[in-house]
Amino acid sequence: MDEEHTAGYKERCAVCSEVDWGISDEGRFYCRSCHNVIERTKEVVEPTFNPSSSRITTLSRGARTKTPERGQQWVICEGFQFILRNQADALIRLGVSPRFKDEVLCELWRSFLQKSGQAYASSLGRPSRTAGVTTVLHRGGDTESSTNASETDGDSCNAGSARDWSTFSGSLDAVSYLSGHMRRTRHSLLSMKRTLALIHVALVWSREPLTLSDLLRLVNEGHVPYVNAYQELPDEMKLQGKDALLFRVQSVPSHQVVHSDAQALIGFLKLPAFPPISRQSLLHPSLLSLRYLMDANLPDELHPWVCRLMERAGMADQTLHTIHLKDCPSLPRYDVQTASLIIVTVKLLFGLDDRTEWELSHEACDQDESGAMFNPRRWFRVVQAALSRAQHRRTQEVARKQWVPQKPLLLSSQKKSVALKTKRVAEQVQLCFEKLSGRPVSVQRGDPSSFRFLWGVGDSADGPSLHQKKLDGILTLKNGVPTPSNSTYWRPALSASQMCSRLYSDVEATLPRSFVWLLQLFCFLLDVKPAYLLQEVLRVEALVVKGNGKRGRKPGSMLRTKIQTWA
Amino acid sequence: MDDDKGEPGLLEDSDGEADLSDDKSSKGENYNLSAINPQYKETWRTSSFQHSTKTCLALMREALLHHRWQEAAEYMACYTQRLEEPKHGPVVQDKELIWRIGTEILHHHPNSKMEDYNNIYERMKDSGFTNYLMISLEHSFHLLQNGHIKDAKHQLSVAESWRHGKKSAAQYKMTELILVYKGLLDYVMWCDKKSTLNRAEYPDRLDNQDMNNLFRAASVHLKEILKKPGVWDPFILSYVEMLEYYDDHEEVIRVLKDYAYDNKFPPNPNAHVYLYRYLERRNASQEKLMKVLKVLCALVPSHELMLEYSRLLLKSDQITNIHKALGIVLEMLDFASWRSSLDAWNLLKAIIKKLKSQSNWKDSVAEKMAARKDWWPALHFTRFHASKDSEELKEVKASLTKVLCPGLMLQYTAGQTTTEEGTGKKTSKRKRMSSISQL
């Protein structure tokens, strides 16, 4: 069986002078009579390399140049188009209405391509390798069709084959895409992160209740393709070399990053006024807060308080939530905003200064025999237990997450053989340990849910539900109007803009623990950083307390304000 | 891309985006690994992939420390993706981590089998060249431990003929080790052959061809290593055993003497012990034996062979030797490990007895005990010792108290425990008790 490999080698063995070679397990030649192993190894046949599929070869470089394999020519925006389509399809499968993709996303995409000059333009600003030659590509109106590049191509073909090793890529324009000229006009670039920004803008436009934190959660859990999304591109589009820089990602971007990218996109595309987000739409704080209240196991009676606070802060107005380039040019962060509102409400009602809420709990406990009153202490215990379990579960999921693709995409072909070998090694080691542990590495993706926690009775519940509890324990009647028993409200002497320049750990040390814990809870629910959330909380607080009299900023960490009537 | 690096906006962009700074080759620069190793610094450049693998490693470490082997195996299966890190390829530390932690898990996991070990070792050898030799050596140790001697030898043969680039100093050292262990394996096989030797088949025991071959193969390597400074105890023992079998005594003496007396080698008491034992086996003269033990005495005064040495000195009947013997035994008894040794105390008693035939024995004893007077009583002759020591020992020691520490009232007497150590006060109670003890 080794004869076919060793037939060509007829040297005598150095030790025993025989010509009887075999191949060992490692692929090395060894002498069958004296077991002397030599340096020579068996040629490994690379299964994916197909030498017969060369199209054009030139005189330069000879056989060392890797000739383009059989496959169509494609440009970067086509690749991203496919990825975007797959992402949108995944969202539709999860329950988003198809309108989002057909009407909104496609239009956005086309408008983006047009504005950035990558398609749908009579003279494309996309520079090709051969300077001065503008190439015109026709694209079908149907995003599904995979069109060929037709008349380009004598030139770019030659350009492709005559390129040297360092500019090797599968697509036609990866190199020019990454060139300095394109990078300077940054807003017109496509990247994996940009696809998420596009989807987010489209979702906001179609007023789907999927917030940015939900979207990122779906991406993290793998329901929406992002990491290794390039594997789903059709086989004819070969990804090689420099394409890796664009299509290969090793991180899921954070909330802040995608949000700012979406903001930039809106500015770049100069979109008209968005469809209004009224109180009836699910992105408006009044309805979105219901969802977060339920997730945080807070009683339903809290919702009217949230709405009142929202009105006081002037956030009920739909113009604040609808993006319009003149009136409201900034993209609101619906999820973070609503969470901040809830935090401020809870802080108002419970105090959250490490003292008031426990006193209120005592009182509620004393007054209440039936157990129908909402008790902050009980809430804290129940939610904390569930939170720590959920955080531990999430850490484990993060640890077990597999990032490596089935088809590796490498920057340079030189490392391909090494990469294939290490892949083989890694797979075998993984197999060995999988067998040993009896648990396969790839997790089965369960159905995603809008909620992080499940409150209620039952085996899979995270804890008992406190939604039906009454708030009577913490409210008193004053002039016939229920008002919070807690009569003072504290604020850190910090504004939202000052928060940017401070380290969160410094600020966090000055805050009461209950407040910090509540921040952590919502950070877990939304998967954002605490500093980010705290900034928004400070902003909302400023809006709420605005017009409450001119109070000089006292030096010190806390400001206490008397709560006025909330009629 | 140097012009773009100045823009601050670029830094935000990198979060979640493919790292475009890899793309240096378009400017003709060489692709160097950045000076800051990005994988171990938690900066904005840490990707989610690195975060995942770091978390995995931390959880795996927790599982290992708490001996949760099943869990550790699960995490290890997830951690192997680190080998496929696309940007810079697997780092040597990662490979080493996977090798070492993997084998540790296999050691303790209840379901691990030999095939798993072989599999892992082979794969990790494939993964890179830095650790290749070390892994080969460990693999062969493991095979040896489980009795697969031939496989172990095969592993070492393969490793011996492995080359990668220019041989570094570390590789050279490792190869030496590999060769010498190969020799040791030959010795093990030789021993096996020896034990199964059929007398009838081979009347001349020196004539067994296989054994001779093995011996020759082993001696080549063992001889080599014995030329280099180091501690080679198991190897020299095996070599000596084989040489003795073949009656090559000059070689044995030469090898042992070189090992013991060569100044380039680190001081090794065992070398002298081996030489002594050999000479003892060969019934060498007392002078020779004493010469060997003299060096050992300087190295390890508390060695058990010091008893032998003292006995030899005593036997020689020379006054200087007897004084020397006294000194040696006292030095031995300085060490707490000999405190309850009946042999040592008996020997001391015998020496003192012999010494008593001299006229000024008290002076010589006092001279030797001068430095020890302060702390020997606390070391040997307290009430606690009296309660712990056996009867025989107490007798011997009690009889020596007067000799060694004259003038001190010690509460160490055979037969009974007494009160607190006095400082010269004679109470009637004590007098009574000491009289009882002399009964």
XYZ file of N, CA, C and O in Angstrom, chain B residues 126-213:
352
model
N 2.558 16.512 16.490
C 2.332 17.067 15.159
C 2.153 18.559 15.189
O 2.320 19.222 14.185
N 1.752 19.065 16.326
C 1.326 20.460 16.325
C 2.486 21.431 16.293
O 2.308 22.589 16.035
N 3.667 21.012 16.588
C 4.732 21.996 16.519
C 6.056 21.402 16.907
O 6.125 20.310 17.443
N 7.110 22.155 16.654
C 8.409 21.537 16.863
C 9.083 21.950 18.159
O 10.054 21.347 18.560
N 8.557 22.990 18.800
C 9.260 23.436 19.995
C 9.252 22.383 21.082
O 10.225 22.160 21.769
N 8.108 21.738 21.214
C 7.969 20.786 22.319
C 8.114 19.351 21.887
O 7.869 18.450 22.663
N 8.476 19.140 20.638
C 8.415 17.785 20.088
C 9.207 16.794 20.913
O 8.718 15.732 21.290
N 10.445 17.152 21.199
C 11.301 16.185 21.890
C 10.790 15.912 23.291
O 10.777 14.771 23.764
N 10.363 16.978 23.950
C 9.875 16.811 25.311
C 8.661 15.906 25.345
O 8.530 15.021 26.201
N 7.757 16.135 24.386
C 6.552 15.311 24.337
C 6.921 13.856 24.040
O 6.324 12.928 24.608
N 7.884 13.674 23.148
C 8.292 12.295 22.844
C 8.798 11.601 24.089
O 8.465 10.443 24.360
N 9.600 12.333 24.835
C 10.168 11.742 26.048
C 9.063 11.388 27.030
O 9.037 10.286 27.599
N 8.140 12.297 27.202
C 7.055 12.028 28.141
C 6.211 10.856 27.669
O 5.765 10.026 28.461
N 6.008 10.804 26.389
C 5.228 9.709 25.826
C 5.901 8.379 26.117
O 5.261 7.412 26.520
N 7.206 8.350 25.904
C 7.882 7.073 26.135
C 7.904 6.723 27.617
O 7.790 5.558 27.984
N 7.992 7.732 28.492
C 7.889 7.452 29.926
C 6.565 6.797 30.232
O 6.481 5.834 30.996
N 5.537 7.363 29.626
C 4.207 6.853 29.926
C 4.072 5.417 29.457
O 3.512 4.567 30.156
N 4.600 5.140 28.272
C 4.527 3.781 27.769
C 5.321 2.838 28.664
O 4.906 1.714 28.940
N 6.453 3.338 29.119
C 7.291 2.520 29.989
C 6.563 2.198 31.281
O 6.578 1.058 31.742
N 5.890 3.223 31.817
C 5.157 3.008 33.066
C 4.086 1.958 32.910
O 3.754 1.257 33.856
N 3.526 1.891 31.717
C 2.467 0.912 31.528
C 2.963 -0.374 30.931
O 2.184 -1.191 30.464
N 4.258 -0.518 30.872
C 4.804 -1.813 30.500
C 5.048 -2.004 29.025
O 5.461 -3.075 28.611
N 4.795 -0.988 28.213
C 5.010 -1.191 26.773
C 6.416 -0.766 26.427
O 6.655 0.301 25.899
N 7.340 -1.664 26.715
C 8.749 -1.255 26.596
C 9.139 -1.074 25.141
O 9.828 -0.123 24.787
N 8.669 -1.978 24.304
C 9.075 -1.893 22.900
C 8.547 -0.608 22.273
O 9.235 0.060 21.522
N 7.289 -0.258 22.608
C 6.718 0.974 22.056
C 7.496 2.177 22.539
O 7.758 3.103 21.775
N 7.853 2.137 23.812
C 8.622 3.250 24.358
C 9.923 3.398 23.587
O 10.335 4.499 23.226
N 10.550 2.262 23.318
C 11.826 2.329 22.606
C 11.619 2.878 21.209
O 12.408 3.667 20.705
N 10.515 2.460 20.592
C 10.247 2.942 19.243
C 10.074 4.456 19.230
O 10.598 5.159 18.367
N 9.339 4.952 20.212
C 9.144 6.399 20.311
C 10.471 7.116 20.395
O 10.711 8.122 19.733
N 11.332 6.579 21.233
C 12.619 7.244 21.406
C 13.446 7.171 20.139
O 14.163 8.112 19.801
N 13.333 6.064 19.417
C 14.094 5.968 18.165
C 13.629 7.015 17.175
O 14.422 7.663 16.510
N 12.327 7.170 17.107
C 11.783 8.170 16.191
C 12.261 9.552 16.590
O 12.699 10.352 15.759
N 12.193 9.813 17.871
C 12.585 11.145 18.343
C 14.056 11.394 18.100
O 14.482 12.507 17.801
N 14.834 10.325 18.195
C 16.274 10.482 18.027
C 16.607 10.973 16.642
O 17.492 11.790 16.445
N 15.892 10.438 15.664
C 16.244 10.774 14.298
C 15.468 11.972 13.787
O 15.471 12.253 12.613
N 14.827 12.698 14.657
C 14.035 13.853 14.246
C 14.921 15.062 14.189
O 15.765 15.274 15.040
N 14.689 15.867 13.183
C 15.499 17.079 13.070
C 14.596 18.231 12.722
O 13.647 18.071 11.979
N 14.937 19.376 13.220
C 14.228 20.552 12.716
C 15.190 21.695 12.672
O 15.611 22.211 13.694
N 15.500 22.112 11.483
C 16.337 23.282 11.324
C 17.678 23.116 12.009
O 18.191 22.018 12.181
N 18.196 24.222 12.458
C 19.489 24.146 13.130
C 19.262 23.666 14.545
O 18.351 24.098 15.227
N 20.144 22.810 14.973
C 19.924 22.229 16.291
C 20.255 23.260 17.364
O 21.371 23.710 17.489
N 19.280 23.605 18.157
C 19.526 24.568 19.226
C 20.113 23.848 20.421
O 20.100 22.628 20.507
N 20.573 24.632 21.361
C 21.192 24.029 22.543
C 20.190 23.190 23.307
O 20.492 22.103 23.801
N 18.958 23.685 23.380
C 17.933 22.943 24.120
C 17.648 21.617 23.444
O 17.515 20.575 24.097
N 17.588 21.662 22.117
C 17.330 20.421 21.383
C 18.457 19.433 21.607
O 18.244 18.228 21.737
N 19.660 19.979 21.651
C 20.817 19.106 21.827
C 20.738 18.390 23.163
O 20.935 17.172 23.253
N 20.422 19.154 24.189
C 20.315 18.553 25.521
C 19.224 17.498 25.561
O 19.389 16.431 26.140
N 18.083 17.835 24.935
C 16.975 16.893 24.939
C 17.361 15.623 24.207
O 16.992 14.519 24.624
N 18.066 15.783 23.115
C 18.457 14.584 22.363
C 19.372 13.705 23.205
O 19.257 12.473 23.176
N 20.246 14.326 23.962
C 21.105 13.526 24.848
C 20.273 12.717 25.817
O 20.522 11.516 26.029
N 19.297 13.383 26.401
C 18.418 12.688 27.342
C 17.717 11.522 26.668
O 17.571 10.442 27.239
N 17.278 11.784 25.445
C 16.547 10.738 24.731
C 17.446 9.540 24.499
O 17.040 8.387 24.688
N 18.691 9.817 24.143
C 19.608 8.712 23.891
C 19.849 7.915 25.150
O 19.862 6.677 25.133
N 20.010 8.624 26.249
C 20.349 7.875 27.456
C 19.157 7.063 27.947
O 19.325 5.935 28.451
N 17.962 7.589 27.732
C 16.808 6.788 28.138
C 16.621 5.594 27.220
O 16.139 4.539 27.642
N 17.045 5.790 25.993
C 17.018 4.637 25.098
C 17.938 3.547 25.631
O 17.598 2.362 25.645
N 19.102 4.002 26.089
C 20.025 3.043 26.682
C 19.407 2.355 27.880
O 19.538 1.143 28.082
N 18.716 3.128 28.675
C 18.086 2.552 29.860
C 17.040 1.521 29.474
O 16.904 0.472 30.113
N 16.316 1.813 28.416
C 15.317 0.847 27.971
C 15.971 -0.432 27.495
O 15.457 -1.529 27.722
N 17.123 -0.277 26.847
C 17.852 -1.481 26.443
C 18.232 -2.294 27.662
O 18.134 -3.528 27.673
N 18.628 -1.593 28.693
C 18.983 -2.282 29.927
C 17.791 -3.028 30.510
O 17.898 -4.162 30.978
N 16.637 -2.374 30.477
C 15.434 -3.018 31.015
C 15.139 -4.302 30.243
O 14.812 -5.351 30.828
N 15.298 -4.205 28.947
C 15.038 -5.400 28.135
C 16.077 -6.472 28.417
O 15.774 -7.662 28.447
N 17.307 -6.033 28.639
C 18.368 -6.978 28.994
C 18.020 -7.691 30.296
O 18.201 -8.906 30.428
N 17.511 -6.933 31.264
C 17.111 -7.542 32.535
C 16.034 -8.573 32.336
O 16.058 -9.649 32.939
N 15.062 -8.197 31.468
C 13.990 -9.160 31.187
C 14.557 -10.440 30.631
O 14.187 -11.538 31.045
N 15.488 -10.237 29.687
C 16.068 -11.420 29.065
C 16.820 -12.251 30.097
O 16.776 -13.474 30.106
N 17.510 -11.558 30.959
C 18.317 -12.268 31.954
C 17.436 -13.116 32.854
O 17.753 -14.253 33.179
N 16.294 -12.520 33.242
C 15.451 -13.251 34.189
C 14.820 -14.472 33.544
O 14.450 -15.417 34.235
N 14.672 -14.420 32.234
C 14.036 -15.578 31.596
C 15.070 -16.516 31.002
O 14.764 -17.325 30.136
N 16.265 -16.360 31.453
C 17.343 -17.155 30.865
C 17.179 -18.621 31.244
O 16.999 -18.986 32.392
N 17.257 -19.416 30.262
C 17.131 -20.848 30.500
C 18.529 -21.453 30.562
O 19.266 -21.439 29.599
N 18.848 -21.970 31.713
C 20.223 -22.463 31.911
C 20.591 -23.573 30.962
O 21.713 -23.638 30.473
N 19.648 -24.392 30.709
C 19.980 -25.548 29.877
C 20.296 -25.130 28.450
O 21.208 -25.657 27.809
N 19.527 -24.145 27.978
C 19.716 -23.745 26.579
C 21.050 -23.068 26.366
O 21.693 -23.216 25.342
N 21.386 -22.258 27.348
C 22.627 -21.502 27.179
C 23.554 -21.835 28.346
O 23.566 -21.162 29.355
N 24.301 -22.893 28.211
C 25.179 -23.274 29.327
C 26.183 -22.180 29.666
O 26.452 -21.910 30.827
N 26.670 -21.539 28.650
C 27.569 -20.430 28.922
C 26.743 -19.153 28.978
O 26.231 -18.683 27.975
N 26.641 -18.646 30.152
C 25.685 -17.535 30.301
C 26.110 -16.296 29.556
O 25.373 -15.376 29.347
N 27.364 -16.281 29.161
C 27.812 -15.090 28.448
C 27.580 -15.192 26.955
O 27.952 -14.313 26.212
N 26.959 -16.272 26.566
C 26.929 -16.512 25.144
C 25.615 -16.096 24.477
O 25.467 -16.214 23.282
N 24.675 -15.603 25.239
C 23.358 -15.275 24.692
C 23.469 -14.054 23.763
O 23.788 -12.957 24.204
N 23.186 -14.278 22.491
C 23.427 -13.218 21.507
C 22.542 -12.000 21.720
O 22.998 -10.870 21.656
N 21.270 -12.252 21.988
C 20.346 -11.121 22.189
C 20.791 -10.259 23.334
O 20.860 -9.031 23.227
N 21.095 -10.950 24.411
C 21.506 -10.193 25.578
C 22.747 -9.374 25.288
O 22.864 -8.216 25.681
N 23.656 -9.993 24.602
C 24.896 -9.267 24.296
C 24.626 -8.053 23.443
O 25.216 -6.991 23.647
N 23.722 -8.228 22.470
C 23.392 -7.078 21.624
C 22.813 -5.943 22.432
O 23.180 -4.783 22.269
